[in-house]
JSON list of C-alpha atoms and ligand atoms in Angstrom, two decimals:
[
{"chain": "O", "resi": 173, "resn": "UNK", "atom": "CA", "xyz": [-24.18, 7.37, -9.94]},
{"chain": "O", "resi": 174, "resn": "UNK", "atom": "CA", "xyz": [-26.88, 5.60, -11.93]},
{"chain": "O", "resi": 175, "resn": "UNK", "atom": "CA", "xyz": [-28.98, 3.06, -10.11]},
{"chain": "O", "resi": 176, "resn": "UNK", "atom": "CA", "xyz": [-27.92, -0.30, -11.44]},
{"chain": "O", "resi": 177, "resn": "UNK", "atom": "CA", "xyz": [-29.54, -3.58, -10.55]},
{"chain": "O", "resi": 178, "resn": "UNK", "atom": "CA", "xyz": [-27.82, -5.08, -7.56]},
{"chain": "O", "resi": 179, "resn": "UNK", "atom": "CA", "xyz": [-28.56, -8.58, -8.83]},
{"chain": "O", "resi": 180, "resn": "UNK", "atom": "CA", "xyz": [-25.50, -10.20, -10.32]},
{"chain": "O", "resi": 181, "resn": "UNK", "atom": "CA", "xyz": [-25.58, -11.70, -13.79]},
{"chain": "O", "resi": 182, "resn": "UNK", "atom": "CA", "xyz": [-26.37, -15.36, -14.13]},
{"chain": "O", "resi": 183, "resn": "UNK", "atom": "CA", "xyz": [-22.81, -16.29, -15.09]},
{"chain": "O", "resi": 184, "resn": "UNK", "atom": "CA", "xyz": [-21.31, -14.81, -11.92]},
{"chain": "O", "resi": 185, "resn": "UNK", "atom": "CA", "xyz": [-21.05, -17.98, -9.86]},
{"chain": "O", "resi": 186, "resn": "UNK", "atom": "CA", "xyz": [-20.02, -20.17, -12.79]},
{"chain": "O", "resi": 187, "resn": "UNK", "atom": "CA", "xyz": [-17.14, -17.84, -13.66]},
{"chain": "O", "resi": 188, "resn": "UNK", "atom": "CA", "xyz": [-16.00, -17.78, -10.05]},
{"chain": "O", "resi": 189, "resn": "UNK", "atom": "CA", "xyz": [-16.15, -21.53, -9.75]},
{"chain": "O", "resi": 190, "resn": "UNK", "atom": "CA", "xyz": [-14.03, -21.88, -12.89]},
{"chain": "O", "resi": 191, "resn": "UNK", "atom": "CA", "xyz": [-11.09, -20.12, -11.22]},
{"chain": "O", "resi": 192, "resn": "UNK", "atom": "CA", "xyz": [-8.73, -22.57, -9.50]},
{"chain": "O", "resi": 193, "resn": "UNK", "atom": "CA", "xyz": [-8.60, -22.07, -5.73]},
{"chain": "O", "resi": 194, "resn": "UNK", "atom": "CA", "xyz": [-4.88, -21.29, -5.97]},
{"chain": "O", "resi": 195, "resn": "UNK", "atom": "CA", "xyz": [-5.63, -18.21, -8.09]},
{"chain": "O", "resi": 196, "resn": "UNK", "atom": "CA", "xyz": [-6.89, -15.03, -6.44]},
{"chain": "O", "resi": 197, "resn": "UNK", "atom": "CA", "xyz": [-9.97, -13.65, -8.16]},
{"chain": "O", "resi": 198, "resn": "UNK", "atom": "CA", "xyz": [-10.01, -9.86, -8.13]},
{"chain": "O", "resi": 199, "resn": "UNK", "atom": "CA", "xyz": [-13.47, -8.57, -8.99]},
{"chain": "O", "resi": 200, "resn": "UNK", "atom": "CA", "xyz": [-12.94, -5.37, -10.99]},
{"chain": "O", "resi": 201, "resn": "UNK", "atom": "CA", "xyz": [-15.71, -2.95, -10.07]},
{"chain": "O", "resi": 202, "resn": "UNK", "atom": "CA", "xyz": [-14.53, 0.29, -11.69]},
{"chain": "O", "resi": 203, "resn": "UNK", "atom": "CA", "xyz": [-17.50, 2.37, -12.84]},
{"chain": "O", "resi": 204, "resn": "UNK", "atom": "CA", "xyz": [-19.88, -0.05, -11.12]},
{"chain": "O", "resi": 205, "resn": "UNK", "atom": "CA", "xyz": [-22.04, 1.03, -8.17]},
{"chain": "O", "resi": 206, "resn": "UNK", "atom": "CA", "xyz": [-21.44, 0.01, -4.58]},
{"chain": "O", "resi": 207, "resn": "UNK", "atom": "CA", "xyz": [-24.56, -2.18, -4.73]},
{"chain": "O", "resi": 208, "resn": "UNK", "atom": "CA", "xyz": [-22.68, -4.45, -7.11]},
{"chain": "O", "resi": 209, "resn": "UNK", "atom": "CA", "xyz": [-19.74, -4.67, -4.73]},
{"chain": "O", "resi": 210, "resn": "UNK", "atom": "CA", "xyz": [-22.11, -5.51, -1.89]},
{"chain": "O", "resi": 211, "resn": "UNK", "atom": "CA", "xyz": [-23.81, -8.22, -3.92]},
{"chain": "O", "resi": 212, "resn": "UNK", "atom": "CA", "xyz": [-20.46, -9.79, -4.83]},
{"chain": "O", "resi": 213, "resn": "UNK", "atom": "CA", "xyz": [-19.31, -9.52, -1.22]},
{"chain": "O", "resi": 214, "resn": "UNK", "atom": "CA", "xyz": [-22.44, -11.36, -0.09]},
{"chain": "O", "resi": 215, "resn": "UNK", "atom": "CA", "xyz": [-21.49, -14.19, -2.45]},
{"chain": "O", "resi": 216, "resn": "UNK", "atom": "CA", "xyz": [-18.10, -14.39, -0.77]},
{"chain": "O", "resi": 217, "resn": "UNK", "atom": "CA", "xyz": [-15.84, -12.20, -2.91]},
{"chain": "O", "resi": 218, "resn": "UNK", "atom": "CA", "xyz": [-13.26, -10.35, -0.80]},
{"chain": "O", "resi": 219, "resn": "UNK", "atom": "CA", "xyz": [-10.81, -8.97, -3.36]},
{"chain": "O", "resi": 220, "resn": "UNK", "atom": "CA", "xyz": [-11.93, -5.94, -5.34]},
{"chain": "O", "resi": 221, "resn": "UNK", "atom": "CA", "xyz": [-10.07, -3.97, -8.00]},
{"chain": "O", "resi": 222, "resn": "UNK", "atom": "CA", "xyz": [-10.57, -0.31, -8.81]},
{"chain": "O", "resi": 223, "resn": "UNK", "atom": "CA", "xyz": [-8.74, 1.78, -11.37]},
{"chain": "O", "resi": 224, "resn": "UNK", "atom": "CA", "xyz": [-9.14, 5.27, -9.93]},
{"chain": "O", "resi": 225, "resn": "UNK", "atom": "CA", "xyz": [-8.18, 6.40, -6.46]},
{"chain": "O", "resi": 226, "resn": "UNK", "atom": "CA", "xyz": [-10.96, 8.96, -5.97]},
{"chain": "O", "resi": 227, "resn": "UNK", "atom": "CA", "xyz": [-13.70, 6.64, -7.17]},
{"chain": "O", "resi": 228, "resn": "UNK", "atom": "CA", "xyz": [-12.44, 3.89, -4.87]},
{"chain": "O", "resi": 229, "resn": "UNK", "atom": "CA", "xyz": [-12.30, 6.19, -1.83]},
{"chain": "O", "resi": 230, "resn": "UNK", "atom": "CA", "xyz": [-15.92, 7.22, -2.37]},
{"chain": "O", "resi": 231, "resn": "UNK", "atom": "CA", "xyz": [-16.95, 3.57, -2.55]},
{"chain": "O", "resi": 232, "resn": "UNK", "atom": "CA", "xyz": [-14.89, 2.55, 0.45]},
{"chain": "O", "resi": 233, "resn": "UNK", "atom": "CA", "xyz": [-16.61, 5.24, 2.49]},
{"chain": "O", "resi": 234, "resn": "UNK", "atom": "CA", "xyz": [-19.99, 3.77, 1.60]},
{"chain": "O", "resi": 235, "resn": "UNK", "atom": "CA", "xyz": [-18.79, 0.25, 2.31]},
{"chain": "O", "resi": 236, "resn": "UNK", "atom": "CA", "xyz": [-17.07, 0.93, 5.61]},
{"chain": "O", "resi": 237, "resn": "UNK", "atom": "CA", "xyz": [-19.31, -1.66, 7.28]},
{"chain": "O", "resi": 238, "resn": "UNK", "atom": "CA", "xyz": [-17.56, -4.40, 5.25]},
{"chain": "O", "resi": 239, "resn": "UNK", "atom": "CA", "xyz": [-14.33, -4.75, 7.17]},
{"chain": "O", "resi": 240, "resn": "UNK", "atom": "CA", "xyz": [-12.46, -7.51, 5.41]},
{"chain": "O", "resi": 241, "resn": "UNK", "atom": "CA", "xyz": [-12.22, -6.37, 1.80]},
{"chain": "O", "resi": 242, "resn": "UNK", "atom": "CA", "xyz": [-8.78, -6.40, 0.21]},
{"chain": "O", "resi": 243, "resn": "UNK", "atom": "CA", "xyz": [-8.61, -3.43, -2.15]},
{"chain": "O", "resi": 244, "resn": "UNK", "atom": "CA", "xyz": [-6.45, -3.57, -5.26]},
{"chain": "O", "resi": 245, "resn": "UNK", "atom": "CA", "xyz": [-5.49, -0.52, -7.30]},
{"chain": "O", "resi": 246, "resn": "UNK", "atom": "CA", "xyz": [-5.13, -1.70, -10.88]},
{"chain": "O", "resi": 247, "resn": "UNK", "atom": "CA", "xyz": [-5.13, 1.55, -12.87]},
{"chain": "O", "resi": 248, "resn": "UNK", "atom": "CA", "xyz": [-2.34, 3.99, -13.64]},
{"chain": "O", "resi": 249, "resn": "UNK", "atom": "CA", "xyz": [-1.36, 6.06, -10.63]},
{"chain": "O", "resi": 250, "resn": "UNK", "atom": "CA", "xyz": [-0.03, 9.60, -10.75]},
{"chain": "O", "resi": 251, "resn": "UNK", "atom": "CA", "xyz": [2.78, 10.31, -8.32]},
{"chain": "O", "resi": 252, "resn": "UNK", "atom": "CA", "xyz": [0.79, 13.08, -6.63]},
{"chain": "O", "resi": 253, "resn": "UNK", "atom": "CA", "xyz": [-1.79, 10.50, -5.56]},
{"chain": "O", "resi": 254, "resn": "UNK", "atom": "CA", "xyz": [0.74, 8.08, -4.10]},
{"chain": "O", "resi": 255, "resn": "UNK", "atom": "CA", "xyz": [-0.11, 8.88, -0.52]},
{"chain": "O", "resi": 256, "resn": "UNK", "atom": "CA", "xyz": [-3.85, 8.46, -1.00]},
{"chain": "O", "resi": 257, "resn": "UNK", "atom": "CA", "xyz": [-3.21, 5.19, -2.81]},
{"chain": "O", "resi": 258, "resn": "UNK", "atom": "CA", "xyz": [-1.15, 3.88, 0.10]},
{"chain": "O", "resi": 259, "resn": "UNK", "atom": "CA", "xyz": [-3.82, 4.96, 2.56]},
{"chain": "O", "resi": 260, "resn": "UNK", "atom": "CA", "xyz": [-6.68, 3.33, 0.68]},
{"chain": "O", "resi": 261, "resn": "UNK", "atom": "CA", "xyz": [-5.33, 0.22, -1.02]},
{"chain": "O", "resi": 262, "resn": "UNK", "atom": "CA", "xyz": [-3.75, -2.99, 0.20]},
{"chain": "O", "resi": 263, "resn": "UNK", "atom": "CA", "xyz": [-2.31, -3.82, -3.20]},
{"chain": "O", "resi": 264, "resn": "UNK", "atom": "CA", "xyz": [-1.00, -1.57, -5.96]},
{"chain": "O", "resi": 265, "resn": "UNK", "atom": "CA", "xyz": [-0.67, -3.46, -9.26]},
{"chain": "O", "resi": 266, "resn": "UNK", "atom": "CA", "xyz": [0.38, -0.52, -11.39]},
{"chain": "O", "resi": 267, "resn": "UNK", "atom": "CA", "xyz": [3.85, 0.46, -10.19]},
{"chain": "O", "resi": 268, "resn": "UNK", "atom": "CA", "xyz": [5.14, 1.54, -13.58]},
{"chain": "O", "resi": 269, "resn": "UNK", "atom": "CA", "xyz": [8.14, 3.74, -12.79]},
{"chain": "O", "resi": 270, "resn": "UNK", "atom": "CA", "xyz": [10.93, 4.03, -10.24]},
{"chain": "O", "resi": 271, "resn": "UNK", "atom": "CA", "xyz": [9.78, 7.55, -9.44]},
{"chain": "O", "resi": 272, "resn": "UNK", "atom": "CA", "xyz": [6.30, 6.31, -8.54]},
{"chain": "O", "resi": 273, "resn": "UNK", "atom": "CA", "xyz": [7.78, 3.50, -6.45]},
{"chain": "O", "resi": 274, "resn": "UNK", "atom": "CA", "xyz": [9.93, 6.01, -4.56]},
{"chain": "O", "resi": 275, "resn": "UNK", "atom": "CA", "xyz": [6.88, 8.17, -3.84]},
{"chain": "O", "resi": 276, "resn": "UNK", "atom": "CA", "xyz": [4.94, 5.16, -2.66]},
{"chain": "O", "resi": 277, "resn": "UNK", "atom": "CA", "xyz": [7.83, 4.10, -0.46]},
{"chain": "O", "resi": 278, "resn": "UNK", "atom": "CA", "xyz": [8.00, 7.54, 1.14]},
{"chain": "O", "resi": 279, "resn": "UNK", "atom": "CA", "xyz": [4.22, 7.60, 1.67]},
{"chain": "O", "resi": 280, "resn": "UNK", "atom": "CA", "xyz": [4.27, 4.09, 3.11]},
{"chain": "O", "resi": 281, "resn": "UNK", "atom": "CA", "xyz": [6.89, 5.14, 5.62]},
{"chain": "O", "resi": 282, "resn": "UNK", "atom": "CA", "xyz": [4.83, 8.16, 6.67]},
{"chain": "O", "resi": 283, "resn": "UNK", "atom": "CA", "xyz": [1.56, 6.27, 6.85]},
{"chain": "O", "resi": 284, "resn": "UNK", "atom": "CA", "xyz": [3.23, 3.25, 8.49]},
{"chain": "O", "resi": 285, "resn": "UNK", "atom": "CA", "xyz": [1.77, 0.75, 6.09]},
{"chain": "O", "resi": 286, "resn": "UNK", "atom": "CA", "xyz": [3.46, -1.76, 3.82]},
{"chain": "O", "resi": 287, "resn": "UNK", "atom": "CA", "xyz": [1.60, -1.91, 0.52]},
{"chain": "O", "resi": 288, "resn": "UNK", "atom": "CA", "xyz": [1.84, -5.07, -1.53]},
{"chain": "O", "resi": 289, "resn": "UNK", "atom": "CA", "xyz": [3.03, -4.04, -4.97]},
{"chain": "O", "resi": 290, "resn": "UNK", "atom": "CA", "xyz": [3.29, -5.36, -8.49]},
{"chain": "O", "resi": 291, "resn": "UNK", "atom": "CA", "xyz": [5.61, -3.90, -11.07]},
{"chain": "O", "resi": 292, "resn": "UNK", "atom": "CA", "xyz": [3.63, -3.24, -14.23]},
{"chain": "O", "resi": 293, "resn": "UNK", "atom": "CA", "xyz": [5.73, -4.59, -17.07]},
{"chain": "O", "resi": 294, "resn": "UNK", "atom": "CA", "xyz": [5.48, -4.69, -20.85]},
{"chain": "O", "resi": 295, "resn": "UNK", "atom": "CA", "xyz": [6.83, -7.90, -22.34]},
{"chain": "O", "resi": 296, "resn": "UNK", "atom": "CA", "xyz": [5.75, -7.16, -25.90]},
{"chain": "O", "resi": 297, "resn": "UNK", "atom": "CA", "xyz": [5.92, -3.72, -27.51]},
{"chain": "O", "resi": 298, "resn": "UNK", "atom": "CA", "xyz": [2.84, -1.61, -26.78]},
{"chain": "O", "resi": 299, "resn": "UNK", "atom": "CA", "xyz": [3.62, 2.11, -27.09]},
{"chain": "O", "resi": 300, "resn": "UNK", "atom": "CA", "xyz": [0.35, 3.51, -25.71]},
{"chain": "O", "resi": 301, "resn": "UNK", "atom": "CA", "xyz": [0.49, 1.42, -22.55]},
{"chain": "O", "resi": 302, "resn": "UNK", "atom": "CA", "xyz": [2.02, 2.33, -19.22]},
{"chain": "O", "resi": 303, "resn": "UNK", "atom": "CA", "xyz": [4.60, -0.08, -17.88]},
{"chain": "O", "resi": 304, "resn": "UNK", "atom": "CA", "xyz": [8.28, -0.81, -17.65]},
{"chain": "O", "resi": 305, "resn": "UNK", "atom": "CA", "xyz": [9.75, -2.81, -20.49]},
{"chain": "O", "resi": 306, "resn": "UNK", "atom": "CA", "xyz": [12.22, -5.47, -19.51]},
{"chain": "O", "resi": 307, "resn": "UNK", "atom": "CA", "xyz": [15.27, -3.65, -20.84]},
{"chain": "O", "resi": 308, "resn": "UNK", "atom": "CA", "xyz": [14.34, -0.50, -18.90]},
{"chain": "O", "resi": 309, "resn": "UNK", "atom": "CA", "xyz": [13.48, -2.44, -15.77]},
{"chain": "O", "resi": 310, "resn": "UNK", "atom": "CA", "xyz": [16.55, -4.65, -15.39]},
{"chain": "O", "resi": 311, "resn": "UNK", "atom": "CA", "xyz": [19.09, -1.92, -14.52]},
{"chain": "O", "resi": 312, "resn": "UNK", "atom": "CA", "xyz": [16.59, -0.36, -12.09]},
{"chain": "O", "resi": 313, "resn": "UNK", "atom": "CA", "xyz": [15.94, -3.52, -10.10]},
{"chain": "O", "resi": 314, "resn": "UNK", "atom": "CA", "xyz": [18.65, -2.84, -7.49]},
{"chain": "O", "resi": 315, "resn": "UNK", "atom": "CA", "xyz": [16.93, 0.48, -6.77]},
{"chain": "O", "resi": 316, "resn": "UNK", "atom": "CA", "xyz": [13.50, -1.13, -6.44]},
{"chain": "O", "resi": 317, "resn": "UNK", "atom": "CA", "xyz": [15.15, -3.61, -4.09]},
{"chain": "O", "resi": 318, "resn": "UNK", "atom": "CA", "xyz": [16.15, -0.72, -1.79]},
{"chain": "O", "resi": 319, "resn": "UNK", "atom": "CA", "xyz": [12.58, 0.43, -1.12]},
{"chain": "O", "resi": 320, "resn": "UNK", "atom": "CA", "xyz": [12.17, -0.85, 2.42]},
{"chain": "O", "resi": 321, "resn": "UNK", "atom": "CA", "xyz": [8.55, 0.20, 2.94]},
{"chain": "O", "resi": 322, "resn": "UNK", "atom": "CA", "xyz": [7.10, -1.57, -0.07]},
{"chain": "O", "resi": 323, "resn": "UNK", "atom": "CA", "xyz": [6.59, -5.26, -0.50]},
{"chain": "O", "resi": 324, "resn": "UNK", "atom": "CA", "xyz": [7.26, -5.58, -4.21]},
{"chain": "O", "resi": 325, "resn": "UNK", "atom": "CA", "xyz": [6.18, -9.13, -4.84]},
{"chain": "O", "resi": 326, "resn": "UNK", "atom": "CA", "xyz": [4.32, -9.25, -8.13]},
{"chain": "O", "resi": 327, "resn": "UNK", "atom": "CA", "xyz": [4.46, -8.55, -11.82]},
{"chain": "O", "resi": 328, "resn": "UNK", "atom": "CA", "xyz": [1.40, -7.26, -13.63]},
{"chain": "O", "resi": 329, "resn": "UNK", "atom": "CA", "xyz": [1.03, -7.10, -17.36]},
{"chain": "O", "resi": 330, "resn": "UNK", "atom": "CA", "xyz": [-1.71, -6.29, -19.85]},
{"chain": "O", "resi": 331, "resn": "UNK", "atom": "CA", "xyz": [-1.24, -7.61, -23.39]},
{"chain": "O", "resi": 332, "resn": "UNK", "atom": "CA", "xyz": [-1.81, -5.12, -26.20]},
{"chain": "O", "resi": 333, "resn": "UNK", "atom": "CA", "xyz": [-5.46, -4.49, -27.02]},
{"chain": "O", "resi": 334, "resn": "UNK", "atom": "CA", "xyz": [-6.67, -6.95, -29.65]},
{"chain": "O", "resi": 335, "resn": "UNK", "atom": "CA", "xyz": [-3.41, -8.91, -29.69]},
{"chain": "O", "resi": 336, "resn": "UNK", "atom": "CA", "xyz": [-3.26, -12.31, -31.38]},
{"chain": "O", "resi": 337, "resn": "UNK", "atom": "CA", "xyz": [-3.36, -15.30, -29.01]},
{"chain": "O", "resi": 338, "resn": "UNK", "atom": "CA", "xyz": [0.33, -15.99, -29.67]},
{"chain": "O", "resi": 339, "resn": "UNK", "atom": "CA", "xyz": [1.24, -12.45, -28.60]},
{"chain": "O", "resi": 340, "resn": "UNK", "atom": "CA", "xyz": [-0.94, -12.71, -25.49]},
{"chain": "O", "resi": 341, "resn": "UNK", "atom": "CA", "xyz": [0.88, -15.92, -24.59]},
{"chain": "O", "resi": 342, "resn": "UNK", "atom": "CA", "xyz": [4.24, -14.27, -25.24]},
{"chain": "O", "resi": 343, "resn": "UNK", "atom": "CA", "xyz": [3.33, -11.47, -22.83]},
{"chain": "O", "resi": 344, "resn": "UNK", "atom": "CA", "xyz": [2.24, -13.89, -20.10]},
{"chain": "O", "resi": 345, "resn": "UNK", "atom": "CA", "xyz": [5.11, -16.35, -20.44]},
{"chain": "O", "resi": 346, "resn": "UNK", "atom": "CA", "xyz": [7.47, -13.36, -20.61]},
{"chain": "O", "resi": 347, "resn": "UNK", "atom": "CA", "xyz": [6.17, -12.17, -17.23]},
{"chain": "O", "resi": 348, "resn": "UNK", "atom": "CA", "xyz": [6.67, -15.59, -15.73]},
{"chain": "O", "resi": 349, "resn": "UNK", "atom": "CA", "xyz": [10.21, -15.81, -17.12]},
{"chain": "O", "resi": 350, "resn": "UNK", "atom": "CA", "xyz": [11.03, -12.33, -15.85]},
{"chain": "O", "resi": 351, "resn": "UNK", "atom": "CA", "xyz": [9.83, -13.30, -12.37]},
{"chain": "O", "resi": 352, "resn": "UNK", "atom": "CA", "xyz": [12.15, -16.30, -12.42]},
{"chain": "O", "resi": 353, "resn": "UNK", "atom": "CA", "xyz": [15.06, -14.12, -13.54]},
{"chain": "O", "resi": 354, "resn": "UNK", "atom": "CA", "xyz": [14.40, -11.59, -10.78]},
{"chain": "O", "resi": 355, "resn": "UNK", "atom": "CA", "xyz": [14.13, -14.33, -8.17]},
{"chain": "O", "resi": 356, "resn": "UNK", "atom": "CA", "xyz": [17.46, -15.79, -9.24]},
{"chain": "O", "resi": 357, "resn": "UNK", "atom": "CA", "xyz": [19.26, -12.45, -9.11]},
{"chain": "O", "resi": 358, "resn": "UNK", "atom": "CA", "xyz": [20.06, -12.50, -5.41]},
{"chain": "O", "resi": 359, "resn": "UNK", "atom": "CA", "xyz": [18.17, -9.40, -4.30]},
{"chain": "O", "resi": 360, "resn": "UNK", "atom": "CA", "xyz": [17.60, -8.82, -0.61]},
{"chain": "O", "resi": 361, "resn": "UNK", "atom": "CA", "xyz": [13.93, -7.93, -0.59]},
{"chain": "O", "resi": 362, "resn": "UNK", "atom": "CA", "xyz": [12.67, -8.23, -4.13]},
{"chain": "O", "resi": 363, "resn": "UNK", "atom": "CA", "xyz": [11.05, -11.61, -4.56]},
{"chain": "O", "resi": 364, "resn": "UNK", "atom": "CA", "xyz": [8.22, -12.21, -7.00]},
{"chain": "O", "resi": 365, "resn": "UNK", "atom": "CA", "xyz": [5.61, -14.69, -5.83]},
{"chain": "O", "resi": 366, "resn": "UNK", "atom": "CA", "xyz": [2.57, -13.25, -7.60]},
{"chain": "O", "resi": 367, "resn": "UNK", "atom": "CA", "xyz": [1.73, -12.86, -11.28]},
{"chain": "O", "resi": 368, "resn": "UNK", "atom": "CA", "xyz": [-1.21, -10.51, -11.90]},
{"chain": "O", "resi": 369, "resn": "UNK", "atom": "CA", "xyz": [-2.11, -11.72, -15.38]},
{"chain": "O", "resi": 370, "resn": "UNK", "atom": "CA", "xyz": [-5.43, -12.07, -17.07]},
{"chain": "O", "resi": 371, "resn": "UNK", "atom": "CA", "xyz": [-8.60, -10.08, -17.64]},
{"chain": "O", "resi": 372, "resn": "UNK", "atom": "CA", "xyz": [-12.00, -11.21, -18.91]},
{"chain": "O", "resi": 373, "resn": "UNK", "atom": "CA", "xyz": [-10.81, -11.94, -22.44]},
{"chain": "O", "resi": 374, "resn": "UNK", "atom": "CA", "xyz": [-7.66, -13.85, -21.64]},
{"chain": "O", "resi": 375, "resn": "UNK", "atom": "CA", "xyz": [-7.71, -15.21, -18.12]},
{"chain": "O", "resi": 376, "resn": "UNK", "atom": "CA", "xyz": [-7.84, -18.84, -19.22]},
{"chain": "O", "resi": 377, "resn": "UNK", "atom": "CA", "xyz": [-4.59, -18.39, -21.08]},
{"chain": "O", "resi": 378, "resn": "UNK", "atom": "CA", "xyz": [-3.17, -16.40, -18.16]},
{"chain": "O", "resi": 379, "resn": "UNK", "atom": "CA", "xyz": [-3.91, -19.18, -15.69]},
{"chain": "O", "resi": 380, "resn": "UNK", "atom": "CA", "xyz": [-2.38, -21.73, -18.07]},
{"chain": "O", "resi": 381, "resn": "UNK", "atom": "CA", "xyz": [0.75, -19.53, -18.14]},
{"chain": "O", "resi": 382, "resn": "UNK", "atom": "CA", "xyz": [1.04, -19.36, -14.34]},
{"chain": "O", "resi": 383, "resn": "UNK", "atom": "CA", "xyz": [-1.11, -16.42, -13.27]},
{"chain": "O", "resi": 384, "resn": "UNK", "atom": "CA", "xyz": [-1.81, -16.22, -9.55]},
{"chain": "O", "resi": 385, "resn": "UNK", "atom": "CA", "xyz": [-4.20, -13.23, -9.67]},
{"chain": "O", "resi": 386, "resn": "UNK", "atom": "CA", "xyz": [-6.82, -12.61, -12.33]},
{"chain": "O", "resi": 387, "resn": "UNK", "atom": "CA", "xyz": [-8.59, -9.26, -12.65]},
{"chain": "O", "resi": 388, "resn": "UNK", "atom": "CA", "xyz": [-12.11, -9.80, -13.94]},
{"chain": "O", "resi": 389, "resn": "UNK", "atom": "CA", "xyz": [-14.74, -7.19, -14.63]},
{"chain": "O", "resi": 390, "resn": "UNK", "atom": "CA", "xyz": [-16.90, -7.91, -17.66]},
{"chain": "O", "resi": 391, "resn": "UNK", "atom": "CA", "xyz": [-16.79, -11.69, -17.27]},
{"chain": "O", "resi": 392, "resn": "UNK", "atom": "CA", "xyz": [-18.33, -11.41, -13.80]},
{"chain": "O", "resi": 393, "resn": "UNK", "atom": "CA", "xyz": [-20.58, -8.40, -14.09]},
{"chain": "O", "resi": 394, "resn": "UNK", "atom": "CA", "xyz": [-21.37, -8.00, -17.80]},
{"chain": "O", "resi": 395, "resn": "UNK", "atom": "CA", "xyz": [-20.60, -4.85, -19.78]},
{"chain": "O", "resi": 396, "resn": "UNK", "atom": "CA", "xyz": [-19.83, -1.82, -17.62]},
{"chain": "O", "resi": 397, "resn": "UNK", "atom": "CA", "xyz": [-20.74, 1.82, -18.15]},
{"chain": "O", "resi": 398, "resn": "UNK", "atom": "CA", "xyz": [-18.11, 3.91, -19.93]},
{"chain": "O", "resi": 399, "resn": "UNK", "atom": "CA", "xyz": [-17.71, 6.17, -16.91]},
{"chain": "O", "resi": 400, "resn": "UNK", "atom": "CA", "xyz": [-18.90, 6.16, -13.29]},
{"chain": "J", "resi": 577, "resn": "PLP", "atom": "C1", "xyz": [-10.69, -2.72, -16.38]},
{"chain": "J", "resi": 577, "resn": "PLP", "atom": "C2", "xyz": [-9.51, -3.55, -16.06]},
{"chain": "J", "resi": 577, "resn": "PLP", "atom": "C3", "xyz": [-9.63, -4.94, -15.87]},
{"chain": "J", "resi": 577, "resn": "PLP", "atom": "C4", "xyz": [-10.92, -5.70, -16.06]},
{"chain": "J", "resi": 577, "resn": "PLP", "atom": "O1", "xyz": [-11.26, -5.73, -17.41]},
{"chain": "J", "resi": 577, "resn": "PLP", "atom": "P1", "xyz": [-12.34, -6.76, -17.97]},
{"chain": "J", "resi": 577, "resn": "PLP", "atom": "O2", "xyz": [-11.95, -6.95, -19.38]},
{"chain": "J", "resi": 577, "resn": "PLP", "atom": "O3", "xyz": [-13.67, -6.11, -17.81]},
{"chain": "J", "resi": 577, "resn": "PLP", "atom": "O4", "xyz": [-12.23, -8.01, -17.18]},
{"chain": "J", "resi": 577, "resn": "PLP", "atom": "C5", "xyz": [-8.50, -5.64, -15.52]},
{"chain": "J", "resi": 577, "resn": "PLP", "atom": "N1", "xyz": [-7.30, -5.03, -15.36]},
{"chain": "J", "resi": 577, "resn": "PLP", "atom": "C6", "xyz": [-7.16, -3.72, -15.55]},
{"chain": "J", "resi": 577, "resn": "PLP", "atom": "C7", "xyz": [-5.81, -3.11, -15.36]},
{"chain": "J", "resi": 577, "resn": "PLP", "atom": "C8", "xyz": [-8.24, -2.94, -15.91]},
{"chain": "J", "resi": 577, "resn": "PLP", "atom": "O5", "xyz": [-8.08, -1.62, -16.10]}
]
């Protein structure tokens, strides 16, 4: 891993202070060195987002002296890594298929943990992106509701790359509306109280649309390397 300056960019505190206290700030540290995580931790950040399981495990090992970090997996997860994800993350934002959810549920039972989960949804068409679109998701909801070892309590969405502001808003308001629909459907366990909406380029809009968790990398830390 390249040695990066552990000093945080000047804008770090200002960006943090601009997030309402009701919204959880997840500092996205993928590809960034552990020194950056430490520096953010020292400023009081406790929620960190990583996109790859192996990279996160390596960092967690180096940061094992920091006991109270909440780790969020925000990147696509392959089913064969479900168990490791459950072992190493408190939150999984990228539950994008029933099959993955079933694997996570099984792993959670074995590991005796209850991961907090978001369903990754697509509210506007975006073929290259992972995620369940609303028409595919709706008939599967009763099956997600059966997964007793997961706490499925959020929706996560990523608007299409380069989308117009109106489309971004459509994606965010669509997530909020879907959460309301799910919550009014009378499920036993499934209840959505978190909306994981908003990255560096669109978190203002996301918060205006009801986001409760923003995932910020570049805005906090500046441009990141293209790989670890
Ligand atoms: C990388 C990533 C982010 C952070 O992106 P920035 O634009 O740097 O804020 C947020 N969410 C997901 C799912 C990501 O992969």
